[in-house]
Coordinates of C-alpha atoms and ligand atoms in Angstrom, one line a residue:
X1 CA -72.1 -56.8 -45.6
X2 CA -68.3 -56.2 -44.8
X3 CA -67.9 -52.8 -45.4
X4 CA -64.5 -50.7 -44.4
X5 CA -64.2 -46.9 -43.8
X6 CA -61.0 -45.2 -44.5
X7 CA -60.9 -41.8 -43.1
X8 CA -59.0 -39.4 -41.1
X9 CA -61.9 -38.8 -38.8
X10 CA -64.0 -40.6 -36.3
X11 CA -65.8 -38.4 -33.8
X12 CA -65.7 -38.0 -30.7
X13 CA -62.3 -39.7 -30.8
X14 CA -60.9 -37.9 -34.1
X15 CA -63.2 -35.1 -34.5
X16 CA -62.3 -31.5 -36.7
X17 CA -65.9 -31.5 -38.3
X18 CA -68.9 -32.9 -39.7
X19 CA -66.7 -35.5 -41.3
X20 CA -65.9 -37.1 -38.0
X21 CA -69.7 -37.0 -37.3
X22 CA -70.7 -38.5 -40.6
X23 CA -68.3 -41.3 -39.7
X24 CA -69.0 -42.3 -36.2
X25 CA -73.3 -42.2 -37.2
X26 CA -73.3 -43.5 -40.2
X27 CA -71.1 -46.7 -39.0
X28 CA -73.0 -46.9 -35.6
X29 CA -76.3 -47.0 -38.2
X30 CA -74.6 -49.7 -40.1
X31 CA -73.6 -51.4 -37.0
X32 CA -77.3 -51.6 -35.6
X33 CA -77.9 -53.1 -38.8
X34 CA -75.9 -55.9 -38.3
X35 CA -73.7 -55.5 -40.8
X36 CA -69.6 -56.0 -40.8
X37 CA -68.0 -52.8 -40.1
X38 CA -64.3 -51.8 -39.6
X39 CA -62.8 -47.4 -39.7
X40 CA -59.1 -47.3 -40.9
X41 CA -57.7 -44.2 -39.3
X42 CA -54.4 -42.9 -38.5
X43 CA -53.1 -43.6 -34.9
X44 CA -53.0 -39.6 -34.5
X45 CA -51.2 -38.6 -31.3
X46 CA -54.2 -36.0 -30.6
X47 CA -56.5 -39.0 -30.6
X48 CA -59.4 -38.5 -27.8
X49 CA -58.5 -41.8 -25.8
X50 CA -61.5 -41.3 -23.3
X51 CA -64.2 -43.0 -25.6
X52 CA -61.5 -46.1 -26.5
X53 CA -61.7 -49.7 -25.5
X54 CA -60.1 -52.8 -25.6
X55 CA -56.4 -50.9 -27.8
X56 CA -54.9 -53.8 -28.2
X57 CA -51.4 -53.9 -30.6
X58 CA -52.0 -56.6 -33.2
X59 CA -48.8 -56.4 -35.5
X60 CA -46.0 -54.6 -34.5
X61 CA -44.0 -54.9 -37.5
X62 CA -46.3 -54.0 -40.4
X63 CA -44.3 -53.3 -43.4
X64 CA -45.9 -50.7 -46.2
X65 CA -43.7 -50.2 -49.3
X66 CA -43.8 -46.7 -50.0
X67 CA -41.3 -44.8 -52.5
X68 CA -38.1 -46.2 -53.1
X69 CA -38.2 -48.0 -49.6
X70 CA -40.6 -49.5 -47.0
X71 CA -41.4 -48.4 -43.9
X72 CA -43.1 -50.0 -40.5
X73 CA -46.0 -49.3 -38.7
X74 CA -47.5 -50.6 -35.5
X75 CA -51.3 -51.4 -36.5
X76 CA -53.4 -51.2 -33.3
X77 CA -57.2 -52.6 -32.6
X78 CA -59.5 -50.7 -30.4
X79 CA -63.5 -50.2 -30.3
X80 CA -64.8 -46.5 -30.0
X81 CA -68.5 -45.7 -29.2
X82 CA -69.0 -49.7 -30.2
X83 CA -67.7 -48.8 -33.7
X84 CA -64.5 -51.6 -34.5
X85 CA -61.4 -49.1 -35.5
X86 CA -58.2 -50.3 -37.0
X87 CA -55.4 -47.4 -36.3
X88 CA -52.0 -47.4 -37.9
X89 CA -48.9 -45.5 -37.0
X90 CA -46.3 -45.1 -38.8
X91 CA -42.7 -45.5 -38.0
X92 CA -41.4 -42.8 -40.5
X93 CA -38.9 -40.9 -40.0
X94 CA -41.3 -37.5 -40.7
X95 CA -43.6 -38.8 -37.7
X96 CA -46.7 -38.5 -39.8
X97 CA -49.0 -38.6 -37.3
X98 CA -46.7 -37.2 -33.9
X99 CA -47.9 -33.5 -34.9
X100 CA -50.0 -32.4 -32.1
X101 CA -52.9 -32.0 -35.1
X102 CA -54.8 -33.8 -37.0
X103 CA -54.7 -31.2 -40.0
X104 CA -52.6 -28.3 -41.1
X105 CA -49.3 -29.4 -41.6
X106 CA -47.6 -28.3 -44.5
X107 CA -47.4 -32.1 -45.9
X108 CA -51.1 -33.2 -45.5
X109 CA -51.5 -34.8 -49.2
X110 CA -47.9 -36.8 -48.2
X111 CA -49.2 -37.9 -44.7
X112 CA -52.4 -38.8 -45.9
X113 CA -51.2 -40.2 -49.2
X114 CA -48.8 -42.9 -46.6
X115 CA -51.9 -43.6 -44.5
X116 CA -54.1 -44.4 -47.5
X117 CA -51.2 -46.6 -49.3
X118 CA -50.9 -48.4 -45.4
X119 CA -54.7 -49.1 -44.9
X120 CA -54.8 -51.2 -48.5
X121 CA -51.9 -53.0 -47.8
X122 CA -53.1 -53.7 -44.3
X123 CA -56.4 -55.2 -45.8
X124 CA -54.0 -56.9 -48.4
X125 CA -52.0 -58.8 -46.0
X126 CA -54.8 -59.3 -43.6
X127 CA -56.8 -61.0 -46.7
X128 CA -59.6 -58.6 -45.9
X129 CA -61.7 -58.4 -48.8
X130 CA -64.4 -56.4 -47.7
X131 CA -67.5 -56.3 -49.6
X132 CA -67.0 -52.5 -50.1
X133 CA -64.5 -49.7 -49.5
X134 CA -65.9 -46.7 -48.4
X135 CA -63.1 -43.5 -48.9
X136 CA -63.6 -40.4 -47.7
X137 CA -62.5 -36.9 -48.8
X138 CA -59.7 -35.9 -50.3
X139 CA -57.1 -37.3 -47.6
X140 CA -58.3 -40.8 -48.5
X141 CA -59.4 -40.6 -51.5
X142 CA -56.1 -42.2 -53.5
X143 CA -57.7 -45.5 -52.3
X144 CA -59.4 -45.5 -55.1
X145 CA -56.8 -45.2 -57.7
X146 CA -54.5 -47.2 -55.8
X147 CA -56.8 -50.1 -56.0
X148 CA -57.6 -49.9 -59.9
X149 CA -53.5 -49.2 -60.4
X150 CA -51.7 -51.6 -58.2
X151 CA -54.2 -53.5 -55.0
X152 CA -56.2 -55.1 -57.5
X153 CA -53.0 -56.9 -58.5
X154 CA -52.8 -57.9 -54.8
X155 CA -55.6 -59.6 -54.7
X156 CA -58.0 -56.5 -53.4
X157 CA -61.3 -56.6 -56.0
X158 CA -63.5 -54.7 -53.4
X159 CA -66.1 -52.0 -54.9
X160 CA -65.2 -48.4 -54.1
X161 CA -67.3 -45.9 -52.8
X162 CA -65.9 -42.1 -52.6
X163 CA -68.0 -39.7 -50.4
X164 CA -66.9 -36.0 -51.6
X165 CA -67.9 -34.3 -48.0
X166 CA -66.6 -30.9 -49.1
X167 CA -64.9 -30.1 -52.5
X168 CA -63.1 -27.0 -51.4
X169 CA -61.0 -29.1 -49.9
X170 CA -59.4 -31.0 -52.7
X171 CA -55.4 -31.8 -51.3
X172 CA -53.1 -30.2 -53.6
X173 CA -49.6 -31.0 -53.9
X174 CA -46.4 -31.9 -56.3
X175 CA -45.9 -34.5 -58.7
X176 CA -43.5 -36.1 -55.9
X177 CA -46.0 -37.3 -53.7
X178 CA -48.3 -39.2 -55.8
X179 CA -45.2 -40.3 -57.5
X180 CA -44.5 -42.2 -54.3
X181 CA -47.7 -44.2 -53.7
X182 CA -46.4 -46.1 -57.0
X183 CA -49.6 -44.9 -59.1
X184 CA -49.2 -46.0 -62.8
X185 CA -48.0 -43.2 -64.8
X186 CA -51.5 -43.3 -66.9
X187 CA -53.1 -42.6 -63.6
X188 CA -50.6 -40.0 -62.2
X189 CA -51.4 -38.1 -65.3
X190 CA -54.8 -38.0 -65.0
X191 CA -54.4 -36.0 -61.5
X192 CA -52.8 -33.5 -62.4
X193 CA -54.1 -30.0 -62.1
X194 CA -51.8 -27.5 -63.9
X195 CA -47.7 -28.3 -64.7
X196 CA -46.6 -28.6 -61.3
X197 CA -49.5 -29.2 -58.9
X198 CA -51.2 -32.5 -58.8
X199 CA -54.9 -33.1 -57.1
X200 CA -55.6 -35.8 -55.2
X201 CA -59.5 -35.7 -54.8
X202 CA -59.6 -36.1 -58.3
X203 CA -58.5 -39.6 -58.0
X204 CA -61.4 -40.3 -55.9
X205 CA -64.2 -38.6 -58.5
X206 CA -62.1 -40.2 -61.7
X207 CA -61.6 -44.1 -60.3
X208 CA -63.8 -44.9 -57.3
X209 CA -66.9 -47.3 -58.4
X210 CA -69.3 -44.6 -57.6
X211 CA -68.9 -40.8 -56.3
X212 CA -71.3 -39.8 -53.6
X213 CA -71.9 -36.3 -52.1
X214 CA -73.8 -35.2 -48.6
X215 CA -77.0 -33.6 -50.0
X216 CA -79.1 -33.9 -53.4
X217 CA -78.8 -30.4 -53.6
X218 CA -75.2 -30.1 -53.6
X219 CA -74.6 -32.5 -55.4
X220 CA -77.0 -30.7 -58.5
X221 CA -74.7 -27.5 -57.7
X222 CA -71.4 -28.8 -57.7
X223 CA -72.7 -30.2 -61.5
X224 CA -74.1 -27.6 -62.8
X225 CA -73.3 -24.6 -61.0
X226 CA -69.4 -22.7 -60.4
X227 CA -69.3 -23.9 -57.3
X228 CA -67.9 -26.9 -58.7
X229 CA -65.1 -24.6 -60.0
X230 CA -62.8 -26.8 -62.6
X231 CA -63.7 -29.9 -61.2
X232 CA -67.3 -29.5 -62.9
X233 CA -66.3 -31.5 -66.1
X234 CA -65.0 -34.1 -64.3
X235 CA -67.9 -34.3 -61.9
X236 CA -70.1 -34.3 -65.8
X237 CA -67.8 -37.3 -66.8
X238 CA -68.6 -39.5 -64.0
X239 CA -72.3 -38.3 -63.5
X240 CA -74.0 -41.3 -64.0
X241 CA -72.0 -42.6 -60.9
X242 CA -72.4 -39.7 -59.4
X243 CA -75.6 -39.0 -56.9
X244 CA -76.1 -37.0 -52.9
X245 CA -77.4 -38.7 -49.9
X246 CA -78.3 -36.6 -47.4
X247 CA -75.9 -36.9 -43.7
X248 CA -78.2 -37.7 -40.8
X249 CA -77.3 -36.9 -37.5
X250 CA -77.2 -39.2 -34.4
X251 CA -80.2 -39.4 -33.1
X252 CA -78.5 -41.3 -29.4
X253 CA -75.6 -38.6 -28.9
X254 CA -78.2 -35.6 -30.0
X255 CA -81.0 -36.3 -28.0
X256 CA -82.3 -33.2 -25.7
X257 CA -84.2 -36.2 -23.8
X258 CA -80.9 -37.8 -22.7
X259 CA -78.4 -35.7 -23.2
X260 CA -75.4 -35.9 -20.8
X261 CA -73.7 -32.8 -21.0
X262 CA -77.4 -30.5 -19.8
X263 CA -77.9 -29.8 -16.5
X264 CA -82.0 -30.8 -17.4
X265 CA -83.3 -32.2 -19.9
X266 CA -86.4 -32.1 -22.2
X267 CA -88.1 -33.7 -25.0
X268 CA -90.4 -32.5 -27.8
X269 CA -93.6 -32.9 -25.0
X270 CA -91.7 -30.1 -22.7
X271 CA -89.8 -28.6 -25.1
X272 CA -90.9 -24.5 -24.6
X273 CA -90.6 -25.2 -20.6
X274 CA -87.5 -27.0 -21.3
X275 CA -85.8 -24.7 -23.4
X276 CA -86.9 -22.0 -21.5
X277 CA -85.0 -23.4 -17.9
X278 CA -81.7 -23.8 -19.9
X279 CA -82.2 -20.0 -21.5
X280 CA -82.0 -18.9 -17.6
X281 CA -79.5 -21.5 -16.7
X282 CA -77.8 -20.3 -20.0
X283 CA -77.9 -16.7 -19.4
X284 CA -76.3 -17.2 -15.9
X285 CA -73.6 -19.7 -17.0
X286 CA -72.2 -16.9 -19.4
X287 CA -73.5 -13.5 -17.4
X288 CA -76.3 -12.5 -19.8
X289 CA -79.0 -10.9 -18.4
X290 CA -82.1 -12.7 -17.1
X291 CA -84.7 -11.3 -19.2
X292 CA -87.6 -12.2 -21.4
X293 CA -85.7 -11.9 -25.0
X294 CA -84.9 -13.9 -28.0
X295 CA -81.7 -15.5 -27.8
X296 CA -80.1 -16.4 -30.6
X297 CA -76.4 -18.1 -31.7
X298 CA -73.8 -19.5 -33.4
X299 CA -71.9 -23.1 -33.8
X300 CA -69.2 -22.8 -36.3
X301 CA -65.7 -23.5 -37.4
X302 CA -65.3 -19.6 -38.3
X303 CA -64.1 -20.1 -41.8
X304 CA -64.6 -18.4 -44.7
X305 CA -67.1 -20.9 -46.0
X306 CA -69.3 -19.8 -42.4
X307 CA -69.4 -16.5 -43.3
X308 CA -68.6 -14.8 -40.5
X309 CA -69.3 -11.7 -41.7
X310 CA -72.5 -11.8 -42.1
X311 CA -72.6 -14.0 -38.8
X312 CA -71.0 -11.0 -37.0
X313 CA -74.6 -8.9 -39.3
X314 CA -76.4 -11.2 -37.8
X315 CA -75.4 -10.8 -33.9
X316 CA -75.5 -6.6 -34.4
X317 CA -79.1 -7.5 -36.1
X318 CA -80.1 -9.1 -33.4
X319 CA -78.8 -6.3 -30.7
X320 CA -81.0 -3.9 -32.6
X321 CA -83.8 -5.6 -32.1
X322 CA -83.5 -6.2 -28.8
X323 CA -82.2 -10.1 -28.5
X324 CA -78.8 -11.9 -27.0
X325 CA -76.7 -13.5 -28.9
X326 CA -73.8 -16.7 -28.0
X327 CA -71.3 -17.5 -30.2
X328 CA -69.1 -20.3 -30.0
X329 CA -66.9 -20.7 -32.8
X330 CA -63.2 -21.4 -33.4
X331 CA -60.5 -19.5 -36.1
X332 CA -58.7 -21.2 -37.6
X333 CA -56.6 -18.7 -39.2
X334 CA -55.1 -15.3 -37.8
X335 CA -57.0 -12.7 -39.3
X336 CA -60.1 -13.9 -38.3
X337 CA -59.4 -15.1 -35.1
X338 CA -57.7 -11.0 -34.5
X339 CA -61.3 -10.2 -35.9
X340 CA -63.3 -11.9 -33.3
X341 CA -61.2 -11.2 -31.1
X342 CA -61.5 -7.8 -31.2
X343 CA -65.5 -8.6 -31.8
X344 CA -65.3 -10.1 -28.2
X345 CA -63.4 -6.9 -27.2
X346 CA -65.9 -4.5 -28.1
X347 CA -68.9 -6.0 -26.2
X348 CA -66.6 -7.0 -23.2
X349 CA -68.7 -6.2 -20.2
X350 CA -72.1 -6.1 -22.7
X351 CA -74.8 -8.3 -20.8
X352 CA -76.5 -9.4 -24.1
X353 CA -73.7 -10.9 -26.1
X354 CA -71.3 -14.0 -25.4
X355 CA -68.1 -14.7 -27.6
X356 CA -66.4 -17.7 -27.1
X357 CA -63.6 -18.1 -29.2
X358 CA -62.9 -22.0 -29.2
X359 CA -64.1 -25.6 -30.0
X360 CA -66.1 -26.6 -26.8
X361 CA -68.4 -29.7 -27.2
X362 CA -70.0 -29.3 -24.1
X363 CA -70.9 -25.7 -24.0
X364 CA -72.5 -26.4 -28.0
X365 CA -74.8 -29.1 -26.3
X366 CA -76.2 -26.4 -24.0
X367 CA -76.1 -23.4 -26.7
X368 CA -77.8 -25.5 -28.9
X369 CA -80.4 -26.8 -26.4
X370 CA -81.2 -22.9 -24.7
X371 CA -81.4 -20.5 -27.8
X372 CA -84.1 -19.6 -29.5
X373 CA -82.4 -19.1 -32.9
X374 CA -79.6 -20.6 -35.0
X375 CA -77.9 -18.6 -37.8
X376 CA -76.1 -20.3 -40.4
X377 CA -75.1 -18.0 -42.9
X378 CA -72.5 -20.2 -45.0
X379 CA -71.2 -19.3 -48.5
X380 CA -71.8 -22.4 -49.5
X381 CA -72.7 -25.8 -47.8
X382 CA -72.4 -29.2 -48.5
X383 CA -75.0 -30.2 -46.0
X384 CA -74.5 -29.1 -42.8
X385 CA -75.1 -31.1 -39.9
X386 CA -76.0 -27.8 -37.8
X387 CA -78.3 -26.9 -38.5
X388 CA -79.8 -30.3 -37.7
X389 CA -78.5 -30.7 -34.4
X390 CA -80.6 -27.1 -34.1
X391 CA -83.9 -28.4 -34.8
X392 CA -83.4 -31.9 -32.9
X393 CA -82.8 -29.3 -30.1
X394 CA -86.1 -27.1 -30.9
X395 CA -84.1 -23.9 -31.8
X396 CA -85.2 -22.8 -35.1
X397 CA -82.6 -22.3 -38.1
X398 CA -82.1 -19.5 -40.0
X399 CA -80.2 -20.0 -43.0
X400 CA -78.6 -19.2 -46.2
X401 CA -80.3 -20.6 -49.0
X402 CA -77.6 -23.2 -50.7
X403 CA -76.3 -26.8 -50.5
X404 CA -78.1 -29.3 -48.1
X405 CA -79.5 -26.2 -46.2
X406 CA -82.2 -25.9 -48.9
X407 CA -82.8 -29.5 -48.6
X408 CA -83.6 -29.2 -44.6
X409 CA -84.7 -26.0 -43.7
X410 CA -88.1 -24.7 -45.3
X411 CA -89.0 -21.2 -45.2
X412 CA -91.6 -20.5 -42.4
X413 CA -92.4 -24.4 -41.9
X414 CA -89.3 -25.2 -39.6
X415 CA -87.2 -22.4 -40.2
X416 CA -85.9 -18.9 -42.0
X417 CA -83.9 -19.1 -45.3
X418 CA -81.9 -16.2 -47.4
X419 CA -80.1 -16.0 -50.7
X420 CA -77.9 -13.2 -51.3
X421 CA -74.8 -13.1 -49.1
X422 CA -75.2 -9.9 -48.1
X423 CA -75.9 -8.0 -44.5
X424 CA -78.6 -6.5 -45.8
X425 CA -80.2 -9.9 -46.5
X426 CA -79.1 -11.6 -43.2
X427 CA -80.0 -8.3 -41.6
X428 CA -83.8 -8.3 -42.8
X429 CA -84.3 -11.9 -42.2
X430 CA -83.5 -11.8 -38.8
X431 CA -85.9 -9.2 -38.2
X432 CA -88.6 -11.4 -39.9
X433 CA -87.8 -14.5 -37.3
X434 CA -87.4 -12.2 -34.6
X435 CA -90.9 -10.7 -35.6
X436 CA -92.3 -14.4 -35.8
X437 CA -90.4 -14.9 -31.9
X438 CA -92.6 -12.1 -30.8
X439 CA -95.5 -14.7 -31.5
X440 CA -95.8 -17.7 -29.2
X441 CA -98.4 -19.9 -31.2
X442 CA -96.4 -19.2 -34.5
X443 CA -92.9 -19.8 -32.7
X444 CA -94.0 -23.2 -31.2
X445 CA -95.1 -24.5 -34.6
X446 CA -91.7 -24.0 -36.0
X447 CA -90.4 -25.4 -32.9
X448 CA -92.5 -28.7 -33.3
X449 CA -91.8 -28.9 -37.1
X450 CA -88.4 -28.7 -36.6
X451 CA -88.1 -31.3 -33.2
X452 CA -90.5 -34.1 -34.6
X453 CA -88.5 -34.3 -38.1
X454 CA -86.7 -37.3 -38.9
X455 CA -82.4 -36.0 -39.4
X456 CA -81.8 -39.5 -38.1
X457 CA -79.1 -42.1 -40.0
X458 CA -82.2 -44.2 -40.4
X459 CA -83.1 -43.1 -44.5
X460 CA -80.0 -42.1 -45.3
X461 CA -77.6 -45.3 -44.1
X462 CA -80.5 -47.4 -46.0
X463 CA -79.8 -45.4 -49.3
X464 CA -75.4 -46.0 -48.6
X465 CA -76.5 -49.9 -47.9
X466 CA -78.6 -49.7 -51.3
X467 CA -75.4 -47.9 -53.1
X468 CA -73.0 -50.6 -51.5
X469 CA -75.3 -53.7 -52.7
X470 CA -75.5 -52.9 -56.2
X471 CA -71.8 -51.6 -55.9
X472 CA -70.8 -55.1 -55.0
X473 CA -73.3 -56.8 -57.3
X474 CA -72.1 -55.4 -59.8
X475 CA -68.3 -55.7 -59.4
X476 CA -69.5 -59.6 -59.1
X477 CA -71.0 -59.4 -62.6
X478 CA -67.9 -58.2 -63.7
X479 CA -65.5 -60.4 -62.1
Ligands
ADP1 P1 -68.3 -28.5 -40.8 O1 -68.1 -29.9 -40.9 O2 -68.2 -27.8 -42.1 O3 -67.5 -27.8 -39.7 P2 -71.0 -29.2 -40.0 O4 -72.2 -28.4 -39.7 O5 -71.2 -30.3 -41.0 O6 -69.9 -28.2 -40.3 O7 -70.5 -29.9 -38.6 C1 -70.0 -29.2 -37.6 C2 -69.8 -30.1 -36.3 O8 -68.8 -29.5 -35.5 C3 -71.1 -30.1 -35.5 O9 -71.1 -31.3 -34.7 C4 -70.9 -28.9 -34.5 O10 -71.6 -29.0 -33.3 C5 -69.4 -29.0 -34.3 N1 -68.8 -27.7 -34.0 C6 -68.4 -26.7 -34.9 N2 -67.8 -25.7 -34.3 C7 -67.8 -26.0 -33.0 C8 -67.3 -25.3 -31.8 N3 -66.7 -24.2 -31.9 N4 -67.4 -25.9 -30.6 C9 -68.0 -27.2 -30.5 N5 -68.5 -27.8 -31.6 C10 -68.4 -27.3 -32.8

């Protein structure tokens, strides 16, 4: 199949989150499928040019009409981590994507709103048709729209798919900007939110061929549950085009065999000598002492959705009985980050705790590869991709009990699960997996559990190629 990502991440090249990982495994999956497969992305100046090869200009003068006017891009070729990537940059005179950051300006839905106009028009003129579209998120997900309202007059008739990969995020903004993608009025309508804020993940749920989310399990709550806040009726209108595939994670970059950024390696043979060697190598690296104790930690954007309150429970749990605990996370807004670090503050000089406030790839490979125990308290959970990478690793999850964490971790098989989000819940879990540490034999069969399970893209890019076949079969029935 010809299928074509448009996204505004690609990891390691593009990376915020899980997003960026979703993209780069599930198209490496596809790829070693042998199927077609092409990521539209903006040509971000923060892009990671250390994995690129072959960028290569291909049209310099790449008109997108765009409001009242038109505006020209450069459209640039380049292959990351195998993957084929199409990047576009935009000659505007806001410098969309010259901001130093890929997210968190105060025009998002308008940059991203361009960039999604752009990559239709660039499979327009290019005569593309790909046998599917795949759109992600909200900051892509007026592709869909677009191509119902105005693309499939173009000539564009691709199927597309809409992967919701976290619905709190949902790109809010005024009437102005959707206004200037040229959107039919009918459609327009239809995305607005209250009088003067319009919602541009809705376009994806209302007008993409089918709506997808990252875990069964999410996708049941955001149905049926409030955390699908007002977009619940919506999500009921479209629900018999509406289903969750679980992520998978890459098994090549995540491999505890292979991996590039340990200083030794192990696999699921060696794993209790193994992990124990990069515990003491570990411990050193970050001036914890060198003793015989569980050590447990944290990967995490600290956002409210992480809930780093009952991750900092979890670390003053673990104190109390006796463990070490590493976390690496990074704030991404001022009150927390003033939290942490004043967290960091309070045990600076403490032998048995390690804060370290920032987004470090290589330090998460050798966290996840030394502890003992991964905490993952989050409020909620599309699927997390974590808590994976933690078992592929042969440290054992302990998690809150919602989203695709209840469709990975299983109490006592491979890991620890709570449900209320409360320190007292976190608090008394902790002791129970810290009780079940104390216990070799029992330890090692959560270990093995975890490490021999398959979190691969395997299953899950077999159910997207499933989705995209009868996607396509079925926009050939109509056509
Ligand atoms: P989300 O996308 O909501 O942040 P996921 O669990 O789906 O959460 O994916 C998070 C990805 O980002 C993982 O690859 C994880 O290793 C990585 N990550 C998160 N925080 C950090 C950090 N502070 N340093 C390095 N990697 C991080």
């Amino acid at each position: 199949m010809k299928i074509v990502h448009i996204a505004s991440e690609l990891a390691p090249f593009a990376k915020i989150g899980g997003l960026g990982d979703v993209l780069h495994g599930l198209c490496r999956a596809l790829l070693a499928k042998k199927h077609q497969v092409e990521v539209i992305l903006p040509k971000y100046d923060v892009l990671n040019l250390e994995h690129v090869k072959d960028l290569e200009i291909i049209d310099n003068r790449f008109d997108v009409p765009f409001g009242n006017g038109s505006f020209e891009n450069t459209v640039w070729r380049c292959i990351v981590d195998s993957i084929p990537v199409i990047l576009i940059e935009p000659h505007h005179p806001l410098s969309l994507f010259n901001r130093e950051t890929i997210y968190g300006c105060q025009d998002d839905p308008f940059r991203f709103a361009y960039f999604s106009c752009a990559a239709l028009e660039f499979l327009v003129k290019t005569s593309r048709s790909p046998d599917i579209i795949h759109a992600h998120d909200w900051h892509t997900a007026l592709a869909a729209p677009l191509i119902k309202s105005n693309y499939q007059a173009k000539g564009l008739h691709s199927p597309c798919l809409f992967t919701i990969h976290n619905l709190a995020y949902q790109g809010h903004c005024g009437k102005d900007v959707v206004e200037e993608t040229g959107l039919k009025k009918e459609i327009i309508e239809k995305l607005q939110d209250s009088p003067h804020c319009y919602n541009l993940l809705k376009g994806g749920i209302l007008f993409a061929d089918h709506v997808t989310t990252v875990s069964p399990n999410y996708a049941r709550e955001i149905l049926e549950t409030p955390l699908g806040g007002a977009l619940t009726p919506l999500l009921q209108r479209r629900k018999h085009a509406f289903s969750g595939i679980l992520n998978g994670i890459d098994f090549d970059y995540w491999n505890p065999k292979t991996d590039r950024f340990l200083p030794s390696r192990y696999s699921s043979k060696d794993v209790i000598e193994g992990k124990a060697r990069l515990k003491t190598y570990l411990q050193e690296h970050l001036s914890l002492t060198n003793e015989h104790a569980p050590l447990v930690c944290a990967i995490t954007r600290l956002v409210p959705q992480k809930g780093p309150d009952l991750i900092k429970a979890g670390l003053l749990r673990t104190l109390e009985n006796g463990g070490q605990f590493v976390l690496l996370g990074s704030a991404h807004d001022e009150k927390t980050q003033t939290a942490f670090y004043n967290l960091k503050r309070a045990f600076a000089g403490s032998r048995h705790v390690h804060l370290e406030l920032n987004y470090n790839e290589e330090l998460a490979h050798l966290i996840f590869a030394a502890s003992d125990l991964f905490l993952m308290p989050s409020l909620f959970e599309p699927c997390g991709l974590t808590q994976l990478i933690a078992m592929r690793y042969g440290t054992v999850p302990l998690v809150r009990k919602t989203g695709g964490l209840s469709d990975t971790v299983f109490e006592e098989q491979n890991g620890f699960l709570f449900e209320p989000p409360t320190e007292e819940a976190i608090g008394q879990t902790v002791d129970r997996a810290l009780a079940v540490w104390q216990k070799p034999g029992a330890w090692k069969r959560l270990i093995e559990k975890g490490i021999s399970g398959d979190y691969s893209w395997e299953k899950p890019s077999e159910a997207y190629l499933t989705l995209y076949k009868s996607l396509l079969h079925s926009s050939k029935a109509l056509s």
